[in-house]
Every structure is written in structure tokens, then in C-alpha cells.
Short mmCIF file of C-alpha atoms in Angstrom, two decimals:
data_model
loop_
_atom_site.label_atom_id
_atom_site.label_comp_id
_atom_site.label_asym_id
_atom_site.label_seq_id
_atom_site.Cartn_x
_atom_site.Cartn_y
_atom_site.Cartn_z
CA UNK R 1 -16.75 24.88 66.90
CA UNK R 2 -13.95 23.97 64.47
CA UNK R 3 -14.67 20.26 64.94
CA UNK R 4 -18.37 20.77 64.21
CA UNK R 5 -17.56 22.93 61.17
CA UNK R 6 -15.09 20.38 59.79
CA UNK R 7 -17.57 17.54 60.37
CA UNK R 8 -20.30 19.51 58.59
CA UNK R 9 -17.90 20.29 55.74
CA UNK R 10 -16.89 16.66 55.31
CA UNK R 11 -20.52 15.51 55.46
CA UNK R 12 -21.46 18.02 52.77
CA UNK R 13 -18.56 16.82 50.61
CA UNK R 14 -19.58 13.19 50.97
CA UNK R 15 -23.24 13.81 50.21
CA UNK R 16 -22.57 16.32 47.42
CA UNK R 17 -20.27 14.08 45.37
CA UNK R 18 -22.87 12.30 43.28
CA UNK R 19 -22.31 14.07 39.97
CA UNK R 20 -19.95 12.21 37.61
CA UNK R 21 -20.39 13.71 34.16
CA UNK R 22 -19.57 17.42 34.14
CA UNK R 23 -16.94 17.99 36.80
CA UNK R 24 -15.48 21.46 36.95
CA UNK R 25 -13.18 23.45 39.21
CA UNK R 26 -16.11 25.15 40.93
CA UNK R 27 -17.28 21.75 42.22
CA UNK R 28 -14.26 21.65 44.53
CA UNK R 29 -14.68 25.17 45.94
CA UNK R 30 -16.53 26.01 49.13
CA UNK R 31 -17.68 29.28 50.63
CA UNK R 32 -17.73 29.27 54.42
CA UNK R 33 -19.01 31.87 56.83
CA UNK R 34 -17.10 32.59 60.01
CA UNK R 35 -19.17 34.84 62.23
CA UNK R 36 -20.67 37.64 60.11
CA UNK R 37 -18.01 37.78 57.38
CA UNK R 38 -17.62 35.47 54.42
CA UNK R 39 -14.10 34.31 53.67
CA UNK R 40 -12.59 33.84 50.23
CA UNK R 41 -13.18 30.57 48.41
CA UNK R 42 -10.66 27.80 48.92
CA UNK R 43 -10.00 24.42 47.32
CA UNK R 44 -10.60 21.23 49.24
CA UNK R 45 -6.92 20.32 48.63
CA UNK R 46 -6.00 23.15 51.03
CA UNK R 47 -7.64 21.24 53.90
CA UNK R 48 -7.41 17.59 52.90
CA UNK R 49 -4.26 16.09 51.43
CA UNK R 50 -5.68 12.79 50.16
CA UNK R 51 -8.76 12.01 48.09
CA UNK R 52 -10.25 8.59 47.58
CA UNK R 53 -12.77 7.84 44.89
CA UNK R 54 -15.32 5.16 44.15
CA UNK R 55 -15.98 4.01 40.62
CA UNK R 56 -19.56 4.76 39.59
CA UNK R 57 -21.09 3.00 36.59
CA UNK R 58 -18.66 3.13 33.67
CA UNK R 59 -16.93 6.36 34.66
CA UNK R 60 -14.01 6.73 37.02
CA UNK R 61 -12.15 9.46 38.86
CA UNK R 62 -8.37 9.71 39.21
CA UNK R 63 -7.01 11.68 42.16
CA UNK R 64 -3.38 12.74 41.88
CA UNK R 65 -1.62 12.75 38.52
CA UNK R 66 2.10 13.59 38.54
CA UNK R 67 2.84 12.81 34.92
CA UNK R 68 1.00 11.78 31.77
CA UNK R 69 2.39 9.67 28.93
CA UNK R 70 0.65 9.18 25.57
CA UNK R 71 1.78 6.03 23.77
CA UNK R 72 0.00 4.08 21.02
CA UNK R 73 -3.36 5.84 21.47
CA UNK R 74 -3.34 5.28 25.24
CA UNK R 75 -2.86 7.69 28.10
CA UNK R 76 -0.88 6.56 31.14
CA UNK R 77 -1.63 8.61 34.27
CA UNK R 78 1.24 8.29 36.74
CA UNK R 79 0.59 8.89 40.45
CA UNK R 80 3.92 8.53 42.28
CA UNK R 81 2.53 9.13 45.78
CA UNK R 82 0.09 6.22 45.52
CA UNK R 83 2.44 4.13 43.34
CA UNK R 84 -0.17 3.71 40.64
CA UNK R 85 -0.29 3.99 36.85
CA UNK R 86 -3.76 4.14 35.31
CA UNK R 87 -4.15 3.42 31.61
CA UNK R 88 -7.07 4.86 29.63
CA UNK R 89 -7.82 4.85 25.93
CA UNK R 90 -7.82 8.03 23.85
CA UNK R 91 -11.51 8.58 24.72
CA UNK R 92 -10.80 8.41 28.43
CA UNK R 93 -12.23 4.92 29.01
CA UNK R 94 -10.51 2.96 31.76
CA UNK R 95 -8.38 0.04 30.55
CA UNK R 96 -6.32 -1.09 33.56
CA UNK R 97 -4.19 -0.02 36.52
CA UNK R 98 -0.71 -1.09 37.60
CA UNK R 99 -0.09 -0.89 41.34
CA UNK R 100 2.48 -3.30 42.80
CA UNK R 101 3.54 -1.63 46.06
CA UNK R 102 5.11 -3.89 48.64
CA UNK R 103 8.34 -5.61 49.62
CA UNK R 104 8.26 -8.74 47.45
CA UNK R 105 10.76 -9.27 44.62
CA UNK R 106 8.16 -8.22 42.04
CA UNK R 107 7.02 -5.11 43.99
CA UNK R 108 8.33 -1.60 44.58
CA UNK R 109 8.45 0.21 47.90
CA UNK R 110 8.31 3.69 46.38
CA UNK R 111 7.60 4.97 42.89
CA UNK R 112 10.15 7.74 42.53
CA UNK R 113 9.59 7.90 38.79
CA UNK R 114 8.11 5.82 35.99
CA UNK R 115 7.99 5.65 32.23
CA UNK R 116 6.27 3.56 29.59
CA UNK R 117 8.17 2.12 26.60
CA UNK R 118 6.79 2.10 23.07
CA UNK R 119 5.54 -1.48 23.46
CA UNK R 120 3.53 -0.50 26.57
CA UNK R 121 5.94 -2.02 29.12
CA UNK R 122 6.15 -0.32 32.50
CA UNK R 123 9.48 0.86 33.94
CA UNK R 124 9.37 1.97 37.58
CA UNK R 125 12.30 3.37 39.52
CA UNK R 126 12.17 2.47 43.22
CA UNK R 127 14.53 4.77 45.12
CA UNK R 128 14.13 2.85 48.36
CA UNK R 129 15.56 -0.30 46.76
CA UNK R 130 17.63 1.49 44.09
CA UNK R 131 16.06 -0.73 41.46
CA UNK R 132 14.38 -0.22 38.14
CA UNK R 133 11.52 -2.72 37.99
CA UNK R 134 10.17 -3.75 34.61
CA UNK R 135 6.68 -5.06 33.89
CA UNK R 136 5.04 -6.32 30.71
CA UNK R 137 2.21 -4.33 29.08
CA UNK R 138 -0.24 -6.55 31.00
CA UNK R 139 1.43 -5.72 34.32
CA UNK R 140 3.31 -8.98 34.88
CA UNK R 141 6.72 -8.59 36.57
CA UNK R 142 9.55 -9.18 34.10
CA UNK R 143 12.75 -8.33 35.99
CA UNK R 144 14.63 -5.64 37.91
CA UNK R 145 17.99 -4.00 37.45
CA UNK R 146 20.12 -2.29 40.10
CA UNK R 147 20.67 1.46 39.68
CA UNK R 148 23.80 2.65 41.50
CA UNK R 149 22.82 6.31 41.70
CA UNK R 150 19.60 7.98 42.89
CA UNK R 151 18.05 9.66 39.84
CA UNK R 152 15.17 12.14 40.00
CA UNK R 153 13.83 11.26 36.55
CA UNK R 154 14.01 8.36 34.14
CA UNK R 155 13.09 7.95 30.50
CA UNK R 156 12.96 4.89 28.26
CA UNK R 157 14.37 5.59 24.80
CA UNK R 158 12.86 3.98 21.67
CA UNK R 159 15.85 1.58 21.41
CA UNK R 160 15.34 0.36 25.01
CA UNK R 161 18.17 2.41 26.54
CA UNK R 162 17.50 4.51 29.64
CA UNK R 163 18.14 8.15 30.39
CA UNK R 164 18.57 9.06 34.04
CA UNK R 165 18.69 12.56 35.48
CA UNK R 166 20.56 13.08 38.74
CA UNK R 167 21.07 16.61 40.11
CA UNK R 168 24.67 17.71 39.87
CA UNK R 169 26.14 17.29 43.35
CA UNK R 170 29.69 16.09 42.69
CA UNK R 171 31.24 17.04 39.33
CA UNK R 172 33.80 14.20 39.67
CA UNK R 173 31.04 11.58 39.62
CA UNK R 174 30.14 10.61 36.03
CA UNK R 175 26.54 9.88 37.01
CA UNK R 176 25.77 13.48 37.97
CA UNK R 177 23.54 15.30 35.49
CA UNK R 178 22.03 13.42 32.53
CA UNK R 179 23.40 9.95 31.81
CA UNK R 180 22.50 7.06 29.57
CA UNK R 181 22.62 3.29 30.09
CA UNK R 182 21.82 0.37 27.87
CA UNK R 183 18.67 -1.68 28.43
CA UNK R 184 20.43 -3.66 31.21
CA UNK R 185 21.49 -0.56 33.14
CA UNK R 186 25.13 -0.58 32.02
CA UNK R 187 26.54 2.96 31.80
CA UNK R 188 27.10 4.24 28.22
CA UNK R 189 27.61 8.01 28.36
#
């Protein structure tokens, strides 16, 4: 019964997702009947952990967004789980996507955090390799620097320096907490 219900639910989701213009929260809610009682509404995210989308006409759909950056009239939508940064203009029109997951020199294994500098360059911290990979505004690999610690968050300062945040685990270690490096990753303070 559960298998039939789940199949019917997924089929209804696939066939019902044709509307692209006015998407609202109610579009992702379902009301299911179990026996004679009706349960409370739930979101599709409670049953399915990953969404995939297909671009239709000139509109697009972005699934997960962990962080948003607004730089030079562009929005950068950062999805760490999928290792993707989508860039859209201030009107929401798609411009480009950066996704370089892999094991090559110019790729990252994981996207633990990312930031965009004022010139539109991409800075992606890969915790698996303990590297900060840098890409040009057009997405071309520039270089990578080694990061000795394992920060949770990174930020690119206007002068090109980096801020790293590492949870305080060992007060004797100078890299615990918030720390700053120059643009080459050399510790400053």
C-alpha cells in the first residue's frame, strides 16, 4: 500500500510540475488521506531530500540555496551540497553557473564554503583537500592555496584578504575563532 501511495504521489508531482511563473509555498504541499482520516499537510522536502529541475523556456528553478551574495548588481546563489554557484542578474535572469566538482587540480571535492570577491571572482573552500580554490569571474581556474586549519566559514575582504572562522576547540591554537590571512593565505592576525 505504501509503495503504491508513494508511486502515485511521485507521479502526481511529476505531472503537476508544469507551472513556472507563479510558484508559491502551497504548490509544494500535499493533502493525503489514510483510511478515513485526513492528515495534516506536509512539504515534499519531508519525504524527498533531493530535487532536480529542468529549465523551461527562459525561466529556471534553483533547488537548494545555502547562502546568497549580492555583488555588482548580481546575485550569487550558493548550494554547498551540490557544489554549485548560480549567478543571476538583479531581475532574476540566469547568467551562468559554476560547478567544478571532481578530483582534478582545478576541481573541488566538497564545497564547504564559498564567497565572491568584489570583482566577481569565486573563492571556494574544499575541506576534503584543505584548499581554497580561486576562479575568475568567468569560472576559469586561477589557482589554489593550502589552508592549514578546517574553517566553517570564509569571507573575502575588499582588499583581497581572507577571514576564516574556525570553532574554538583549542585556545592555544592561534587559528581557533576568527582569523585573517593575506590574499595568499599567510596568517596575519
